[in-house]
C-alpha positions as protocol buffer text, in pm:
chain_id: "A"
residue {
  index: 1
  type: LEU
  ca { x: 1476 y: 7817 z: 609 }
}
residue {
  index: 2
  type: ALA
  ca { x: 1556 y: 7690 z: 303 }
}
residue {
  index: 3
  type: ALA
  ca { x: 1383 y: 7355 z: 217 }
}
residue {
  index: 4
  type: LEU
  ca { x: 1588 y: 7037 z: 202 }
}
residue {
  index: 5
  type: PRO
  ca { x: 1607 y: 6871 z: -92 }
}
residue {
  index: 6
  type: ALA
  ca { x: 1388 y: 6523 z: -45 }
}
residue {
  index: 7
  type: ALA
  ca { x: 1586 y: 6199 z: -28 }
}
residue {
  index: 8
  type: PRO
  ca { x: 1574 y: 6015 z: -317 }
}
residue {
  index: 9
  type: ALA
  ca { x: 1301 y: 5727 z: -311 }
}
residue {
  index: 10
  type: GLU
  ca { x: 1391 y: 5395 z: -316 }
}
residue {
  index: 11
  type: PRO
  ca { x: 1423 y: 5245 z: -660 }
}
residue {
  index: 12
  type: ARG
  ca { x: 1157 y: 4994 z: -708 }
}
residue {
  index: 13
  type: LEU
  ca { x: 1191 y: 4652 z: -850 }
}
residue {
  index: 14
  type: ARG
  ca { x: 1085 y: 4609 z: -1202 }
}
residue {
  index: 15
  type: PHE
  ca { x: 1098 y: 4227 z: -1223 }
}
residue {
  index: 16
  type: ARG
  ca { x: 834 y: 3975 z: -1182 }
}
residue {
  index: 17
  type: PRO
  ca { x: 903 y: 3679 z: -970 }
}
residue {
  index: 18
  type: PRO
  ca { x: 867 y: 3370 z: -1149 }
}
residue {
  index: 19
  type: ALA
  ca { x: 507 y: 3216 z: -1115 }
}
residue {
  index: 20
  type: GLU
  ca { x: 655 y: 2906 z: -974 }
}
residue {
  index: 21
  type: ALA
  ca { x: 932 y: 2809 z: -741 }
}
residue {
  index: 22
  type: PRO
  ca { x: 1260 y: 2730 z: -952 }
}
residue {
  index: 23
  type: VAL
  ca { x: 1337 y: 2348 z: -1010 }
}
residue {
  index: 24
  type: ARG
  ca { x: 1637 y: 2225 z: -807 }
}
residue {
  index: 25
  type: LEU
  ca { x: 1882 y: 1962 z: -826 }
}
residue {
  index: 26
  type: PHE
  ca { x: 1854 y: 1693 z: -551 }
}
residue {
  index: 27
  type: THR
  ca { x: 2095 y: 1413 z: -408 }
}
residue {
  index: 28
  type: GLU
  ca { x: 1977 y: 1099 z: -255 }
}
residue {
  index: 29
  type: PRO
  ca { x: 2018 y: 1197 z: 112 }
}
residue {
  index: 30
  type: GLU
  ca { x: 1838 y: 1546 z: 31 }
}
residue {
  index: 31
  type: LEU
  ca { x: 1547 y: 1360 z: -143 }
}
residue {
  index: 32
  type: ALA
  ca { x: 1533 y: 1132 z: 146 }
}
residue {
  index: 33
  type: ARG
  ca { x: 1433 y: 1412 z: 398 }
}
residue {
  index: 34
  type: TYR
  ca { x: 1116 y: 1437 z: 197 }
}
residue {
  index: 35
  type: ASP
  ca { x: 985 y: 1113 z: 272 }
}
residue {
  index: 36
  type: GLY
  ca { x: 620 y: 1182 z: 428 }
}
residue {
  index: 37
  type: GLN
  ca { x: 737 y: 1091 z: 780 }
}
residue {
  index: 38
  type: GLN
  ca { x: 759 y: 1450 z: 947 }
}
residue {
  index: 39
  type: GLU
  ca { x: 429 y: 1641 z: 979 }
}
residue {
  index: 40
  type: GLY
  ca { x: 425 y: 1973 z: 788 }
}
residue {
  index: 41
  type: GLN
  ca { x: 710 y: 1867 z: 539 }
}
residue {
  index: 42
  type: PRO
  ca { x: 664 y: 1820 z: 171 }
}
residue {
  index: 43
  type: ILE
  ca { x: 622 y: 1465 z: 40 }
}
residue {
  index: 44
  type: TYR
  ca { x: 854 y: 1429 z: -279 }
}
residue {
  index: 45
  type: LEU
  ca { x: 860 y: 1134 z: -519 }
}
residue {
  index: 46
  type: ALA
  ca { x: 1120 y: 1069 z: -802 }
}
residue {
  index: 47
  type: VAL
  ca { x: 1035 y: 892 z: -1116 }
}
residue {
  index: 48
  type: LYS
  ca { x: 1281 y: 875 z: -1414 }
}
residue {
  index: 49
  type: GLY
  ca { x: 1477 y: 1131 z: -1192 }
}
residue {
  index: 50
  type: VAL
  ca { x: 1201 y: 1393 z: -1193 }
}
residue {
  index: 51
  type: VAL
  ca { x: 1105 y: 1513 z: -862 }
}
residue {
  index: 52
  type: PHE
  ca { x: 743 y: 1570 z: -809 }
}
residue {
  index: 53
  type: ASP
  ca { x: 580 y: 1737 z: -512 }
}
residue {
  index: 54
  type: VAL
  ca { x: 311 y: 1474 z: -404 }
}
residue {
  index: 55
  type: THR
  ca { x: 189 y: 1653 z: -78 }
}
residue {
  index: 56
  type: SER
  ca { x: -137 y: 1699 z: -219 }
}
residue {
  index: 57
  type: GLY
  ca { x: -169 y: 1325 z: -228 }
}
residue {
  index: 58
  type: LYS
  ca { x: -88 y: 1268 z: 138 }
}
residue {
  index: 59
  type: GLU
  ca { x: -354 y: 996 z: 178 }
}
residue {
  index: 60
  type: PHE
  ca { x: -169 y: 787 z: -76 }
}
residue {
  index: 61
  type: TYR
  ca { x: 194 y: 897 z: -21 }
}
residue {
  index: 62
  type: GLY
  ca { x: 229 y: 1018 z: 358 }
}
residue {
  index: 63
  type: LYS
  ca { x: 324 y: 834 z: 650 }
}
residue {
  index: 64
  type: GLY
  ca { x: 154 y: 485 z: 707 }
}
residue {
  index: 65
  type: ALA
  ca { x: -42 y: 551 z: 330 }
}
residue {
  index: 66
  type: PRO
  ca { x: -42 y: 274 z: 105 }
}
residue {
  index: 67
  type: TYR
  ca { x: 224 y: 383 z: -144 }
}
residue {
  index: 68
  type: ASN
  ca { x: 484 y: 591 z: 119 }
}
residue {
  index: 69
  type: ALA
  ca { x: 734 y: 327 z: 39 }
}
residue {
  index: 70
  type: LEU
  ca { x: 793 y: 522 z: -293 }
}
residue {
  index: 71
  type: VAL
  ca { x: 845 y: 867 z: -164 }
}
residue {
  index: 72
  type: GLY
  ca { x: 1188 y: 1020 z: -50 }
}
residue {
  index: 73
  type: LYS
  ca { x: 1367 y: 862 z: -334 }
}
residue {
  index: 74
  type: ASP
  ca { x: 1375 y: 755 z: -696 }
}
residue {
  index: 75
  type: SER
  ca { x: 1132 y: 491 z: -713 }
}
residue {
  index: 76
  type: THR
  ca { x: 1123 y: 447 z: -1103 }
}
residue {
  index: 77
  type: ARG
  ca { x: 1158 y: 48 z: -1112 }
}
residue {
  index: 78
  type: GLY
  ca { x: 888 y: 10 z: -843 }
}
residue {
  index: 79
  type: VAL
  ca { x: 670 y: 215 z: -1050 }
}
residue {
  index: 80
  type: ALA
  ca { x: 707 y: 47 z: -1387 }
}
residue {
  index: 81
  type: LYS
  ca { x: 694 y: -296 z: -1201 }
}
residue {
  index: 82
  type: MET
  ca { x: 386 y: -148 z: -1000 }
}
residue {
  index: 83
  type: SER
  ca { x: 587 y: -284 z: -675 }
}
residue {
  index: 84
  type: LEU
  ca { x: 653 y: -199 z: -325 }
}
residue {
  index: 85
  type: ASP
  ca { x: 910 y: -419 z: -292 }
}
residue {
  index: 86
  type: PRO
  ca { x: 1226 y: -258 z: -132 }
}
residue {
  index: 87
  type: ALA
  ca { x: 1460 y: -422 z: -407 }
}
residue {
  index: 88
  type: ASP
  ca { x: 1217 y: -227 z: -657 }
}
residue {
  index: 89
  type: LEU
  ca { x: 1256 y: 86 z: -480 }
}
residue {
  index: 90
  type: THR
  ca { x: 1551 y: 218 z: -712 }
}
residue {
  index: 91
  type: HIS
  ca { x: 1589 y: 447 z: -1025 }
}
residue {
  index: 92
  type: ASP
  ca { x: 1728 y: 122 z: -1202 }
}
residue {
  index: 93
  type: THR
  ca { x: 1551 y: -5 z: -1495 }
}
residue {
  index: 94
  type: THR
  ca { x: 1792 y: -265 z: -1626 }
}
residue {
  index: 95
  type: GLY
  ca { x: 1601 y: -581 z: -1721 }
}
residue {
  index: 96
  type: LEU
  ca { x: 1269 y: -400 z: -1723 }
}
residue {
  index: 97
  type: THR
  ca { x: 1025 y: -559 z: -1989 }
}
residue {
  index: 98
  type: GLU
  ca { x: 902 y: -350 z: -2304 }
}
residue {
  index: 99
  type: GLU
  ca { x: 538 y: -357 z: -2149 }
}
residue {
  index: 100
  type: GLU
  ca { x: 659 y: -250 z: -1801 }
}
residue {
  index: 101
  type: LEU
  ca { x: 863 y: 67 z: -1984 }
}
residue {
  index: 102
  type: LYS
  ca { x: 516 y: 130 z: -2159 }
}
residue {
  index: 103
  type: SER
  ca { x: 328 y: 135 z: -1810 }
}
residue {
  index: 104
  type: LEU
  ca { x: 622 y: 336 z: -1658 }
}
residue {
  index: 105
  type: ASP
  ca { x: 592 y: 615 z: -1930 }
}
residue {
  index: 106
  type: ASP
  ca { x: 217 y: 572 z: -1935 }
}
residue {
  index: 107
  type: ILE
  ca { x: 220 y: 649 z: -1545 }
}
residue {
  index: 108
  type: PHE
  ca { x: 467 y: 917 z: -1537 }
}
residue {
  index: 109
  type: ASN
  ca { x: 308 y: 1117 z: -1789 }
}
residue {
  index: 110
  type: ASN
  ca { x: -66 y: 1052 z: -1704 }
}
residue {
  index: 111
  type: VAL
  ca { x: -35 y: 1048 z: -1321 }
}
residue {
  index: 112
  type: TYR
  ca { x: 258 y: 1224 z: -1225 }
}
residue {
  index: 113
  type: LYS
  ca { x: 305 y: 1480 z: -1488 }
}
residue {
  index: 114
  type: ALA
  ca { x: -60 y: 1521 z: -1499 }
}
residue {
  index: 115
  type: LYS
  ca { x: -130 y: 1581 z: -1120 }
}
residue {
  index: 116
  type: TYR
  ca { x: 163 y: 1686 z: -936 }
}
residue {
  index: 117
  type: PRO
  ca { x: 433 y: 1999 z: -1000 }
}
residue {
  index: 118
  type: ILE
  ca { x: 793 y: 1938 z: -1071 }
}
residue {
  index: 119
  type: VAL
  ca { x: 1003 y: 2053 z: -782 }
}
residue {
  index: 120
  type: GLY
  ca { x: 1331 y: 1942 z: -952 }
}
residue {
  index: 121
  type: TYR
  ca { x: 1526 y: 1685 z: -1057 }
}
residue {
  index: 122
  type: THR
  ca { x: 1772 y: 1394 z: -902 }
}
residue {
  index: 123
  type: SER
  ca { x: 2135 y: 1468 z: -947 }
}
residue {
  index: 124
  type: ARG
  ca { x: 2168 y: 1155 z: -1107 }
}
residue {
  index: 125
  type: ARG
  ca { x: 1986 y: 1235 z: -1415 }
}
residue {
  index: 126
  type: ILE
  ca { x: 2230 y: 1543 z: -1479 }
}
residue {
  index: 127
  type: LEU
  ca { x: 2551 y: 1417 z: -1348 }
}
residue {
  index: 128
  type: ASN
  ca { x: 2752 y: 1096 z: -1343 }
}
residue {
  index: 129
  type: GLU
  ca { x: 2823 y: 897 z: -1021 }
}
residue {
  index: 130
  type: ASP
  ca { x: 3162 y: 1048 z: -1024 }
}
residue {
  index: 131
  type: GLY
  ca { x: 3019 y: 1428 z: -1042 }
}
residue {
  index: 132
  type: SER
  ca { x: 3099 y: 1435 z: -1442 }
}
residue {
  index: 133
  type: PRO
  ca { x: 2852 y: 1593 z: -1670 }
}
residue {
  index: 134
  type: ASN
  ca { x: 2598 y: 1334 z: -1781 }
}
residue {
  index: 135
  type: LEU
  ca { x: 2628 y: 1409 z: -2156 }
}
residue {
  index: 136
  type: ASP
  ca { x: 2293 y: 1226 z: -2248 }
}
residue {
  index: 137
  type: PHE
  ca { x: 2137 y: 1490 z: -2068 }
}
residue {
  index: 138
  type: LYS
  ca { x: 1934 y: 1738 z: -2283 }
}
residue {
  index: 139
  type: PRO
  ca { x: 1741 y: 2049 z: -2088 }
}
residue {
  index: 140
  type: GLU
  ca { x: 1528 y: 2058 z: -2385 }
}
residue {
  index: 141
  type: ASP
  ca { x: 1386 y: 1729 z: -2335 }
}
residue {
  index: 142
  type: GLN
  ca { x: 1298 y: 1815 z: -1990 }
}
residue {
  index: 143
  type: PRO
  ca { x: 953 y: 1794 z: -1870 }
}
residue {
  index: 144
  type: HIS
  ca { x: 938 y: 2123 z: -1740 }
}
residue {
  index: 145
  type: PHE
  ca { x: 1129 y: 2300 z: -2050 }
}
residue {
  index: 146
  type: ASN
  ca { x: 915 y: 2529 z: -2286 }
}
residue {
  index: 147
  type: ILE
  ca { x: 1119 y: 2724 z: -2516 }
}
residue {
  index: 148
  type: LYS
  ca { x: 878 y: 3024 z: -2474 }
}
residue {
  index: 149
  type: ASP
  ca { x: 1005 y: 3072 z: -2077 }
}
residue {
  index: 150
  type: GLU
  ca { x: 1347 y: 3167 z: -2251 }
}
residue {
  index: 151
  type: PHE
  ca { x: 1233 y: 3464 z: -2424 }
}
């Protein structure tokens, strides 16, 4: 009997998947699903339009925890004012004092960016309310952006 030719081997993938999950864009209803109320679900908090996975701080942000009111939404104003008042749990920074804005930047950089992974951005950061592009958005100014990642 003649030997049959061997079937071609399946091609091997020659790329490495990214070390971290890619960041994504969250609408307000999508972000609201990550509010710490459901066991086993990640807990997300947005500050300055950047969405952080704060699940590792479950004792602070989980169901019934002291800062649970901040999660599942962009709570920029509340973080700046160190307030859990529902009226302050918004992205809106209109009328914040210079001291509150400085506090916001300090907490954003030294707490959230230092401790928690970035999982995405709020759609408001990139798109205007009518769905048109936010012309002030610059990818190179985003916290996760590193030009070396592009090469």
